[in-house]
mmCIF file of C-alpha atoms in Angstrom:
data_model
loop_
_atom_site.group_PDB
_atom_site.id
_atom_site.type_symbol
_atom_site.label_atom_id
_atom_site.label_comp_id
_atom_site.label_asym_id
_atom_site.label_seq_id
_atom_site.Cartn_x
_atom_site.Cartn_y
_atom_site.Cartn_z
ATOM 1 C CA MET A 1406 -0.952 -56.150 -18.273
ATOM 2 C CA ARG A 1407 0.836 -53.847 -20.763
ATOM 3 C CA ARG A 1408 2.939 -51.212 -19.085
ATOM 4 C CA VAL A 1409 3.386 -48.226 -21.354
ATOM 5 C CA MET A 1410 3.965 -44.535 -21.541
ATOM 6 C CA ILE A 1411 6.158 -42.977 -24.459
ATOM 7 C CA PRO A 1412 9.307 -41.222 -25.542
ATOM 8 C CA VAL A 1413 8.277 -37.830 -26.547
ATOM 9 C CA GLY A 1414 10.019 -34.547 -26.043
ATOM 10 C CA LEU A 1415 8.780 -31.112 -26.374
ATOM 11 C CA LEU A 1416 10.585 -28.253 -28.540
ATOM 12 C CA ALA A 1417 12.517 -26.908 -27.491
ATOM 13 C CA CYS A 1418 13.088 -26.772 -23.904
ATOM 14 C CA SER A 1419 15.842 -25.536 -21.445
ATOM 15 C CA VAL A 1420 17.746 -24.271 -18.546
ATOM 16 C CA ALA A 1421 16.056 -22.931 -15.569
ATOM 17 C CA VAL A 1422 15.727 -19.791 -13.921
ATOM 18 C CA ALA A 1423 16.948 -19.382 -10.386
ATOM 19 C CA ALA A 1424 13.590 -20.573 -8.993
ATOM 20 C CA PRO A 1425 11.643 -22.631 -11.550
ATOM 21 C CA VAL A 1426 7.849 -22.365 -11.099
ATOM 22 C CA LEU A 1427 5.502 -25.356 -11.546
ATOM 23 C CA ALA A 1428 2.453 -23.916 -13.246
ATOM 24 C CA GLN A 1429 -0.685 -24.063 -11.086
ATOM 25 C CA SER A 1430 -3.545 -25.020 -13.563
ATOM 26 C CA SER A 1431 -6.181 -27.602 -13.914
ATOM 27 C CA GLY A 1432 -5.579 -28.735 -17.479
ATOM 28 C CA SER A 1433 -7.775 -31.185 -18.993
ATOM 29 C CA ASN A 1434 -7.839 -34.910 -19.412
ATOM 30 C CA THR A 1435 -9.671 -37.577 -21.430
ATOM 31 C CA SER A 1436 -7.677 -40.431 -20.370
ATOM 32 C CA ASN A 1437 -6.518 -41.995 -17.089
ATOM 33 C CA THR A 1438 -3.278 -40.261 -17.179
ATOM 34 C CA VAL A 1439 -2.471 -36.996 -15.470
ATOM 35 C CA LEU A 1440 -0.015 -34.717 -17.260
ATOM 36 C CA THR A 1441 2.092 -32.208 -15.321
ATOM 37 C CA ALA A 1442 4.676 -29.880 -16.593
ATOM 38 C CA LYS A 1443 7.255 -27.227 -15.425
ATOM 39 C CA VAL A 1444 8.776 -24.542 -17.500
ATOM 40 C CA SER A 1445 11.486 -22.053 -16.877
ATOM 41 C CA VAL A 1446 12.943 -19.202 -19.027
ATOM 42 C CA SER A 1447 16.454 -17.736 -18.415
ATOM 43 C CA PRO A 1448 16.808 -14.803 -18.405
ATOM 44 C CA SER A 1449 13.326 -14.110 -17.241
ATOM 45 C CA LYS A 1450 13.639 -10.345 -18.266
ATOM 46 C CA ALA A 1451 12.172 -9.989 -21.642
ATOM 47 C CA GLY A 1452 13.828 -8.425 -24.655
ATOM 48 C CA THR A 1453 11.930 -5.971 -27.153
ATOM 49 C CA LYS A 1454 10.907 -6.222 -30.781
ATOM 50 C CA LYS A 1455 13.852 -4.065 -31.625
ATOM 51 C CA LYS A 1456 16.233 -5.963 -29.384
ATOM 52 C CA PRO A 1457 15.048 -9.632 -28.876
ATOM 53 C CA LYS A 1458 16.791 -11.329 -26.062
ATOM 54 C CA GLY A 1459 17.993 -14.803 -26.587
ATOM 55 C CA VAL A 1460 16.986 -17.399 -23.789
ATOM 56 C CA LYS A 1461 17.467 -20.822 -22.562
ATOM 57 C CA LEU A 1462 14.291 -22.820 -21.945
ATOM 58 C CA THR A 1463 13.833 -25.761 -19.680
ATOM 59 C CA TYR A 1464 10.772 -27.975 -20.243
ATOM 60 C CA THR A 1465 10.023 -30.821 -17.593
ATOM 61 C CA VAL A 1466 7.196 -33.126 -18.112
ATOM 62 C CA HIS A 1467 5.570 -35.871 -15.994
ATOM 63 C CA TRP A 1468 2.927 -38.586 -16.776
ATOM 64 C CA GLU A 1469 1.163 -40.437 -14.001
ATOM 65 C CA THR A 1470 -1.194 -43.275 -14.681
ATOM 66 C CA SER A 1471 -3.213 -45.148 -12.035
ATOM 67 C CA PRO A 1472 -1.730 -48.610 -11.453
ATOM 68 C CA ASP A 1473 -4.852 -50.473 -12.400
ATOM 69 C CA VAL A 1474 -4.827 -49.394 -16.084
ATOM 70 C CA ASP A 1475 -2.244 -49.507 -18.857
ATOM 71 C CA LYS A 1476 -0.001 -46.607 -19.433
ATOM 72 C CA PRO A 1477 -0.833 -44.953 -22.733
ATOM 73 C CA VAL A 1478 1.744 -44.494 -25.535
ATOM 74 C CA VAL A 1479 1.929 -40.996 -26.763
ATOM 75 C CA GLN A 1480 1.668 -40.517 -30.602
ATOM 76 C CA THR A 1481 1.721 -36.787 -30.642
ATOM 77 C CA ALA A 1482 2.589 -33.691 -28.510
ATOM 78 C CA ASP A 1483 1.436 -30.154 -29.124
ATOM 79 C CA VAL A 1484 3.492 -27.444 -27.315
ATOM 80 C CA PHE A 1485 2.257 -23.883 -27.442
ATOM 81 C CA PHE A 1486 4.642 -20.962 -26.984
ATOM 82 C CA PRO A 1487 3.338 -17.582 -25.714
ATOM 83 C CA LYS A 1488 3.022 -14.062 -27.308
ATOM 84 C CA GLY A 1489 6.393 -12.428 -26.775
ATOM 85 C CA SER A 1490 8.485 -15.432 -27.827
ATOM 86 C CA LEU A 1491 10.489 -15.674 -31.047
ATOM 87 C CA TYR A 1492 11.905 -18.612 -32.968
ATOM 88 C CA ASN A 1493 14.839 -17.930 -35.262
ATOM 89 C CA GLY A 1494 15.588 -21.481 -36.650
ATOM 90 C CA ALA A 1495 16.037 -19.981 -40.136
ATOM 91 C CA LYS A 1496 18.998 -17.941 -39.113
ATOM 92 C CA TYR A 1497 21.210 -20.946 -38.099
ATOM 93 C CA ALA A 1498 22.682 -24.105 -39.329
ATOM 94 C CA LYS A 1499 20.259 -26.806 -39.811
ATOM 95 C CA CYS A 1500 20.247 -30.754 -40.206
ATOM 96 C CA ALA A 1501 17.984 -32.705 -42.581
ATOM 97 C CA GLN A 1502 15.924 -35.564 -41.304
ATOM 98 C CA SER A 1503 17.387 -37.906 -43.813
ATOM 99 C CA VAL A 1504 20.751 -37.264 -42.287
ATOM 100 C CA MET A 1505 19.614 -38.353 -38.760
ATOM 101 C CA GLU A 1506 17.526 -41.246 -40.304
ATOM 102 C CA ARG A 1507 20.901 -43.086 -40.884
ATOM 103 C CA GLY A 1508 21.037 -43.449 -37.171
ATOM 104 C CA SER A 1509 23.235 -40.753 -35.715
ATOM 105 C CA VAL A 1510 23.603 -36.927 -35.426
ATOM 106 C CA SER A 1511 27.215 -37.087 -35.851
ATOM 107 C CA GLN A 1512 26.856 -36.226 -39.415
ATOM 108 C CA CYS A 1513 24.718 -33.066 -38.553
ATOM 109 C CA PRO A 1514 26.599 -29.598 -38.516
ATOM 110 C CA PRO A 1515 27.818 -29.203 -34.902
ATOM 111 C CA LYS A 1516 26.240 -25.811 -34.896
ATOM 112 C CA SER A 1517 22.795 -27.342 -35.572
ATOM 113 C CA ILE A 1518 22.776 -28.897 -32.104
ATOM 114 C CA MET A 1519 20.608 -26.699 -29.913
ATOM 115 C CA GLY A 1520 20.015 -28.677 -26.724
ATOM 116 C CA THR A 1521 19.832 -31.946 -24.747
ATOM 117 C CA GLY A 1522 17.389 -33.992 -22.886
ATOM 118 C CA SER A 1523 16.864 -37.217 -20.961
ATOM 119 C CA GLY A 1524 13.978 -39.181 -19.513
ATOM 120 C CA THR A 1525 12.867 -42.182 -17.538
ATOM 121 C CA ALA A 1526 10.634 -44.746 -19.243
ATOM 122 C CA TYR A 1527 9.253 -48.126 -18.774
ATOM 123 C CA ALA A 1528 10.075 -51.017 -21.150
ATOM 124 C CA ASP A 1529 7.473 -53.406 -19.626
ATOM 125 C CA GLN A 1530 8.524 -53.531 -15.926
ATOM 126 C CA VAL A 1531 12.061 -52.410 -16.547
ATOM 127 C CA LEU A 1532 13.291 -48.750 -16.585
ATOM 128 C CA THR A 1533 15.076 -47.479 -19.569
ATOM 129 C CA THR A 1534 16.496 -43.951 -20.013
ATOM 130 C CA PRO A 1535 16.114 -42.415 -23.444
ATOM 131 C CA LYS A 1536 18.580 -39.670 -24.368
ATOM 132 C CA ILE A 1537 17.669 -36.653 -26.607
ATOM 133 C CA THR A 1538 19.450 -34.205 -28.766
ATOM 134 C CA VAL A 1539 17.667 -31.120 -29.884
ATOM 135 C CA VAL A 1540 18.503 -30.355 -33.612
ATOM 136 C CA ASN A 1541 17.526 -27.156 -35.573
ATOM 137 C CA GLY A 1542 15.699 -28.127 -38.659
ATOM 138 C CA GLY A 1543 15.243 -24.597 -39.999
ATOM 139 C CA GLY A 1544 12.619 -21.968 -40.047
ATOM 140 C CA SER A 1545 9.685 -24.331 -39.332
ATOM 141 C CA LYS A 1546 11.348 -27.524 -38.153
ATOM 142 C CA VAL A 1547 12.956 -28.898 -35.228
ATOM 143 C CA PHE A 1548 13.965 -32.516 -34.246
ATOM 144 C CA LEU A 1549 14.267 -34.360 -30.863
ATOM 145 C CA PHE A 1550 16.857 -36.983 -31.880
ATOM 146 C CA THR A 1551 16.030 -39.859 -29.408
ATOM 147 C CA VAL A 1552 18.314 -42.876 -28.597
ATOM 148 C CA LEU A 1553 17.061 -46.038 -26.678
ATOM 149 C CA THR A 1554 19.187 -48.848 -25.621
ATOM 150 C CA ASN A 1555 16.779 -51.148 -23.806
ATOM 151 C CA PRO A 1556 15.079 -53.398 -24.780
ATOM 152 C CA ALA A 1557 17.111 -52.845 -27.917
ATOM 153 C CA ARG A 1558 18.912 -49.823 -29.453
ATOM 154 C CA VAL A 1559 16.735 -47.481 -31.567
ATOM 155 C CA ALA A 1560 18.036 -44.157 -32.742
ATOM 156 C CA LYS A 1561 15.316 -41.972 -34.477
ATOM 157 C CA PRO A 1562 14.510 -38.345 -34.902
ATOM 158 C CA VAL A 1563 11.038 -37.264 -33.557
ATOM 159 C CA PRO A 1564 10.053 -34.529 -36.112
ATOM 160 C CA GLY A 1565 8.515 -31.368 -34.994
ATOM 161 C CA THR A 1566 6.691 -28.750 -37.167
ATOM 162 C CA ILE A 1567 6.649 -25.208 -35.925
ATOM 163 C CA THR A 1568 3.511 -22.970 -36.929
ATOM 164 C CA LYS A 1569 3.028 -19.273 -36.366
ATOM 165 C CA MET A 1570 -0.052 -18.428 -34.512
ATOM 166 C CA SER A 1571 -1.897 -15.296 -33.318
ATOM 167 C CA GLY A 1572 -3.456 -14.105 -30.281
ATOM 168 C CA LYS A 1573 -2.415 -15.784 -26.897
ATOM 169 C CA TRP A 1574 0.113 -18.058 -28.747
ATOM 170 C CA ALA A 1575 2.968 -17.028 -31.099
ATOM 171 C CA TYR A 1576 3.786 -20.677 -32.104
ATOM 172 C CA LYS A 1577 2.756 -24.274 -31.796
ATOM 173 C CA LEU A 1578 5.134 -27.046 -32.026
ATOM 174 C CA HIS A 1579 3.539 -30.341 -33.211
ATOM 175 C CA LEU A 1580 5.641 -33.502 -32.597
ATOM 176 C CA VAL A 1581 4.995 -36.896 -34.092
ATOM 177 C CA VAL A 1582 6.530 -39.902 -32.423
ATOM 178 C CA PRO A 1583 7.810 -42.563 -34.769
ATOM 179 C CA ALA A 1584 6.241 -45.978 -34.439
ATOM 180 C CA SER A 1585 9.679 -47.434 -33.811
ATOM 181 C CA LEU A 1586 9.988 -45.391 -30.584
ATOM 182 C CA GLN A 1587 6.603 -46.352 -29.414
ATOM 183 C CA VAL A 1588 7.092 -50.044 -29.430
ATOM 184 C CA VAL A 1589 10.723 -51.541 -29.377
ATOM 185 C CA ALA A 1590 11.317 -55.284 -29.829
ATOM 186 C CA GLY A 1591 7.620 -55.860 -29.285
ATOM 187 C CA VAL A 1592 7.869 -53.963 -25.957
ATOM 188 C CA PRO A 1593 5.745 -50.676 -25.522
ATOM 189 C CA ILE A 1594 7.984 -47.826 -24.230
ATOM 190 C CA ALA A 1595 6.288 -45.774 -21.522
ATOM 191 C CA LEU A 1596 7.823 -42.587 -20.783
ATOM 192 C CA ARG A 1597 7.426 -41.543 -16.966
ATOM 193 C CA ASP A 1598 9.492 -38.223 -17.000
ATOM 194 C CA ILE A 1599 11.304 -36.144 -19.507
ATOM 195 C CA LYS A 1600 13.418 -32.971 -19.358
ATOM 196 C CA ILE A 1601 14.741 -31.028 -22.333
ATOM 197 C CA THR A 1602 17.115 -27.937 -22.226
ATOM 198 C CA SER A 1603 17.588 -25.932 -25.399
ATOM 199 C CA GLY A 1604 18.557 -22.402 -26.629
ATOM 200 C CA GLY A 1605 21.133 -20.092 -25.339
ATOM 201 C CA LYS A 1606 23.987 -21.599 -27.380
ATOM 202 C CA SER A 1607 27.071 -19.348 -27.931
ATOM 203 C CA TYR A 1608 26.907 -19.919 -31.619
ATOM 204 C CA ALA A 1609 23.156 -19.388 -31.777
ATOM 205 C CA LYS A 1610 22.366 -17.064 -28.852
ATOM 206 C CA ASP A 1611 18.910 -16.056 -30.082
ATOM 207 C CA TRP A 1612 17.656 -19.222 -31.606
ATOM 208 C CA LEU A 1613 15.009 -19.000 -28.978
ATOM 209 C CA ALA A 1614 14.310 -15.315 -27.895
ATOM 210 C CA THR A 1615 11.743 -13.125 -26.176
ATOM 211 C CA THR A 1616 10.474 -9.676 -27.404
ATOM 212 C CA SER A 1617 7.970 -8.919 -24.627
ATOM 213 C CA CYS A 1618 6.356 -9.779 -21.319
ATOM 214 C CA SER A 1619 2.629 -9.275 -20.552
ATOM 215 C CA GLY A 1620 1.146 -9.447 -17.083
ATOM 216 C CA GLY A 1621 4.381 -10.762 -15.404
ATOM 217 C CA LYS A 1622 4.124 -14.195 -16.858
ATOM 218 C CA TYR A 1623 4.553 -16.447 -19.933
ATOM 219 C CA PRO A 1624 1.682 -18.807 -20.477
ATOM 220 C CA PHE A 1625 2.247 -22.303 -21.783
ATOM 221 C CA GLU A 1626 0.288 -25.331 -22.705
ATOM 222 C CA LEU A 1627 1.088 -28.909 -23.603
ATOM 223 C CA THR A 1628 -1.249 -31.638 -24.976
ATOM 224 C CA THR A 1629 -0.150 -35.164 -25.566
ATOM 225 C CA GLY A 1630 -2.323 -37.476 -27.699
ATOM 226 C CA PHE A 1631 -2.322 -41.217 -26.862
ATOM 227 C CA ALA A 1632 -2.296 -44.179 -29.261
ATOM 228 C CA PRO A 1633 -5.195 -46.684 -29.093
ATOM 229 C CA ASP A 1634 -4.887 -49.390 -26.577
ATOM 230 C CA SER A 1635 -3.969 -53.018 -27.540
ATOM 231 C CA ALA A 1636 -7.619 -53.842 -28.303
ATOM 232 C CA GLY A 1637 -7.596 -50.850 -30.654
ATOM 233 C CA ALA A 1638 -9.933 -48.649 -28.463
ATOM 234 C CA PRO A 1639 -9.159 -44.773 -28.259
ATOM 235 C CA VAL A 1640 -7.441 -43.697 -25.099
ATOM 236 C CA GLY A 1641 -7.720 -39.934 -25.495
ATOM 237 C CA SER A 1642 -5.254 -37.219 -24.412
ATOM 238 C CA ALA A 1643 -4.122 -35.189 -21.580
ATOM 239 C CA THR A 1644 -3.592 -31.334 -21.431
ATOM 240 C CA TYR A 1645 -1.599 -29.090 -18.951
ATOM 241 C CA ASP A 1646 -1.566 -25.463 -19.015
ATOM 242 C CA GLY A 1647 0.148 -22.910 -16.720
ATOM 243 C CA SER A 1648 2.698 -20.083 -16.679
ATOM 244 C CA THR A 1649 6.165 -19.142 -15.635
ATOM 245 C CA PRO A 1650 7.271 -15.724 -14.495
ATOM 246 C CA CYS A 1651 8.738 -13.048 -16.536
ATOM 247 C CA SER A 1652 9.400 -9.261 -16.405
ATOM 248 C CA LYS A 1653 9.890 -6.333 -18.839
#
C-alpha cells in the first residue's frame, strides 16, 4: 500500500505567544485525512494603521489519515490571513525563484531570509525530516525552500502567491508543491507534521505586521488540496479553521 502525505509549508509562519492556542473548529473534509492546525502571533497586542506592529508568526500543521487508506499527497495549500494583518514583502530584500532553482538559498541576499521550518514525513514506511527556509519574494511572492535528504536529496522552492482580499480576510497565500517534492526517487513523500516560524527579523521587523484586532481574536483558515491517488481517482481536500487570541 502506498504511504503518502506531503511536503508543504504554509506562509509564512512563526514564533509562539506565551500560551499558543489550538483553534477549536470543525473545518471541512472531502477526504479520509483530518487536518488540524495551531497558530500563534507574538506580540499578541495589535498595532494600528498609523503604527503597524511587526510580529512573529508560528504555524503548526498536522495531517492524520486512517491506517486503512493511503495518505494523500498535497498538491496545493491555501492559507488565509485575517483582517488586521499586513504583509510588507515589497519593502525588503527579495530572492528570485530562478536563484533557488539552482539548488540552494546560499546565493539569496541574507536579508531575504524571513524564517525557518521543519517537518516529519513518510518516505514509504521510513520517516524523513524536510527542512524549510522562508524566503521573501517581494510584494506578492514568498517561497518555502524545502530540502529532503531521504530517499534522495531534493532541494526545491515551494512558490507561494499572496493575493489581497476584502472582508474577513486580508490576504490569501496560495502554495503549489512541485512534483519533485511530492514523489522522490519513485517514493511518495507524506508529511505528517510541519512547523514554520517567520517574521520578526531585526532587519525586517514589520515584514509581517498587525494593524488591528477585532473581537479579541485573529481568525485563520488552511485548506490543503490533494493529488489524485495511484489509480488517478480524485482524493479531495481538507480544511481547518479557527482563531488565536489578540488584543488592542
